[in-house]
Every structure is written in C-alpha cells, then in structure tokens.
Amino acid sequence: MAHLESHASGRAVRQLRSLLRGLPGRNSLEFGEPIPCRPDSAGIRPESRNFGKTRLRPFRLQRQRPRDVYQVNMSETRSLRKQSIPSLLEKLEQNGQRIIAPQPAGPSGTPWFTDLDRERHIDLEQMTAVSPKSGLFPVVEEILRFRKDGKQVVIEGDKVKVQPTVLFGLRPCDARGLRILESIFQEGEPDVFLRERRAATTVVAFSCTAADPDCFCTSVGGGPGDTEGSDLLLSAIDDDHFLVEIVTPKGKELVELGAGLFEPAKESEQTKVLAAVPVRFPIADVLTKLPALFNLESFWQEQSLACLGCSTCAFVCPICSCFDLEDEADLKCGSRLRCWDSCGQRLFTLHASGHNPRSVQSQRWRQRVMHKFSYLPERGRKARGSAPAEGSTSLLGCVGCGRCSRSCPVDMNLIERLTAIAESDL
C-alpha cells in the first residue's frame, strides 16, 4: 500500500486496507483499480445492485410525493384528452412523421425510446432507463461511403437524409438535454448531421408529476415543468386531460396537424400539478470550487474508488457526446461510421505510442465531472463573449435526470459526489 500513500488521503487508504483484508492473493491495489464497495464483498470487483430483471432501472412516476402546483400562461395553451393520444399519433404517422416514443422492450418490459410499433404501447408512467438522445445522435451512423475508381477515391453518400420525426414522451430534463447536446455539436464547425436531424424533429415532452431521490433537475437550473428544449409540453390536469403548452412554431404546427383533437384550454385548467423536487446541493459552490480541486489527486482518488470504468453513465446520459470514427473497408470500397464512445474508458485517450494522459480511473472520473461542470460552462462563456452570472446553470453539461446514479452497477451516486465537491474545504 505504500505506493498509494502519496496519492490518497489517510481515510481512503484505511478504507482500501479494510477492503483488501482477507482477499486471497491480494495485499495491494494498483492506483485507480476498481475495489469492492463493501468489506463483505467477494473478490475485487464491486457488488451490483439487484434490480430484478434489469440492471438499468427506471422508476414509476406516479408513486412519489409531494407535489407542487403551478399557474400557467394561457395565451398559448390547449387541452387534450388522454384517450385522444392514439388518434394523434395515427394522424402524425399518416402525415409521414416518424415517431420515437418510450415503449416496453425485452422480457423485463423496461421502456426504451424506439420507433413506434403497431400496437402503440407507449409507457408514460416510467422514467426510461436510457435517454432519447439517439433520436438526434444515433448510437452508430454512417456518415459517408467511399470507393476506389482507378487511382482516385470517390466520396459518396455524404448528404444527410432525414425523415420528419416526432420525439414523443420525453421528460423536461430530456428535452433540455437535447438543446445542450445540440449546442455542443454546433460549436465551432457545425455538425451537419445533428443539425439537419434536429431541424426535422419536433419534441413533445410531458411534465413530471413525481420524482425519485436520484432526480435533481432543480439543482442544475431545470424543473419538472420546464419548457426549455420542448416544442410542446403536456401536463396532467386530471385523470382524463392534459394541458398542452405550445412552446415553439413547430409545436403549433403539430397542434394544427391534430386538428379536432386539441381544444381550447379552459380557465379552470390553467393549474398544473408537478413533482416537488428539492434542491439537493448548492450548484454555485460546485462551480466555484471545481477549478481549485483539479490537482488534488487524493480527492479524485477517493471520489472514484468504486468506479469500474464501464461507461454506463455515459451511455444513459442525455448530454454525453463522445464518439469514435471507424472505417470499415475492403480493397474496393468502404464506409465511415460514427459510434458512441466514452471518455471514461481507458482506450479513449490511449496514444499510438502507448502513452495515456489519463492512465487511471480517477483521472477519467475527474475529466467527466470537470467537463460537465467546468469546461463546458467555460467554453460557453467564451463563445458568448461574456461571463455568466454567479452560479449560472444555463451552460452545464448535466440536466439532473439521475439516470447515471440509477444505472451505476456500484452505486456511485452523482448527487453525493457533487455534494462532496460543494462541501470540500479547500
């Protein structure tokens, strides 16, 4: 353990020793290596939470309390009966719209955002385990093809082909995440693929009437009824009706396509009931203290002790945007693919020389946190040419959906990590 003393705090070292005690053949641990979360764990790998049939656990939105009541500006609102939703979706399909919505997938029935099936079994009662960002930023997409023509290489298929699409059944945090994702890809040289896809997409979000302990949208500038990033926002008024807020011209066009289904909202329907999501930590303190923590290796070592580097958090996140480019080719032709990747994986920064500037997991965890809560806000500030107000959350790389905490196989809760940053004694 001597090689860890210079990198980790005394408390972290004592924790390492207690966890390693009694494990056969393991009396030391490499710096940054994953360790068991509990002293009674078997072996060196952390225990996984038991979510039953699925590790990516959603939560049911109707079970949690309390709730808050909000008044709505009625100038751009309509009313929609819940039983009219299938008819609305049918009209949109007849108009040539591709519809992506949360639907049960696999034997566990966990809702995923997928193309609408014939049965239209949309699940609006659960928070999906995975975000809807693949609707704009596919897991794998072909960005061009190439072929050999004599001594020349001909590039083909570099034009973006998109179908008018409706992302249906998002939560406000997801819609806000899409806006941030779009801003990331439009910085510098705009990404034409995401830009064209977003231009052809209408976002229909649903307010949250409940939240679980992993939700923290209000801590990062959002809210359960936030309209940012949405074209339409639907909020439950009662068991039979939604209040429809028209946020953008795209939303208004969708309402016009569903003519006969939307009705003028009555004055008695101007109150919507939303989940009460408490502020979990002071975000202003996080933003202020992060830069000074960068070189404190012991802090990041302790924060990342349990991390496996599996990148589940990145793949369920609505904002994470790391990708890899791969060419698949033979001697005559080939294609270039863009695939999701994660800066939390060792190979992401591995150089051809063998050098890796982020060789251990603590450095990769630091990169994840710093990118979301320091680098991205700073880049946004420079792009705008002005300093944001103290504690500003408009440029954060996190919307507080809580998916990373729910899906982590070793219970690394982001709220706890950010609280530790806010409470750190520099």
CSV table of C-alpha atoms in Angstrom, one decimal, residues 21 72-73 80 95 122 147 153 184 294 315 326 366 375 393 396:
chain,number,residue,atom,x,y,z
A,21,ARG,CA,-8.0,-7.6,4.1
A,72,VAL,CA,-49.7,28.6,-16.5
A,73,ASN,CA,-49.9,31.5,-19.0
A,80,LEU,CA,-56.0,17.2,-25.0
A,95,ASN,CA,-48.6,12.7,-42.4
A,122,ILE,CA,-46.4,3.8,-25.1
A,147,ARG,CA,-14.9,3.6,-53.3
A,153,VAL,CA,-11.0,7.7,-54.2
A,184,ILE,CA,-22.2,21.1,-28.2
A,294,PHE,CA,-8.2,19.8,-10.3
A,315,PHE,CA,-24.4,5.8,-22.5
A,326,GLU,CA,-14.2,3.9,-37.6
A,366,ARG,CA,-12.2,13.9,-12.9
A,375,TYR,CA,-15.1,23.0,-19.1
A,393,THR,CA,-26.6,26.8,-14.8
A,396,LEU,CA,-24.0,22.9,-17.6
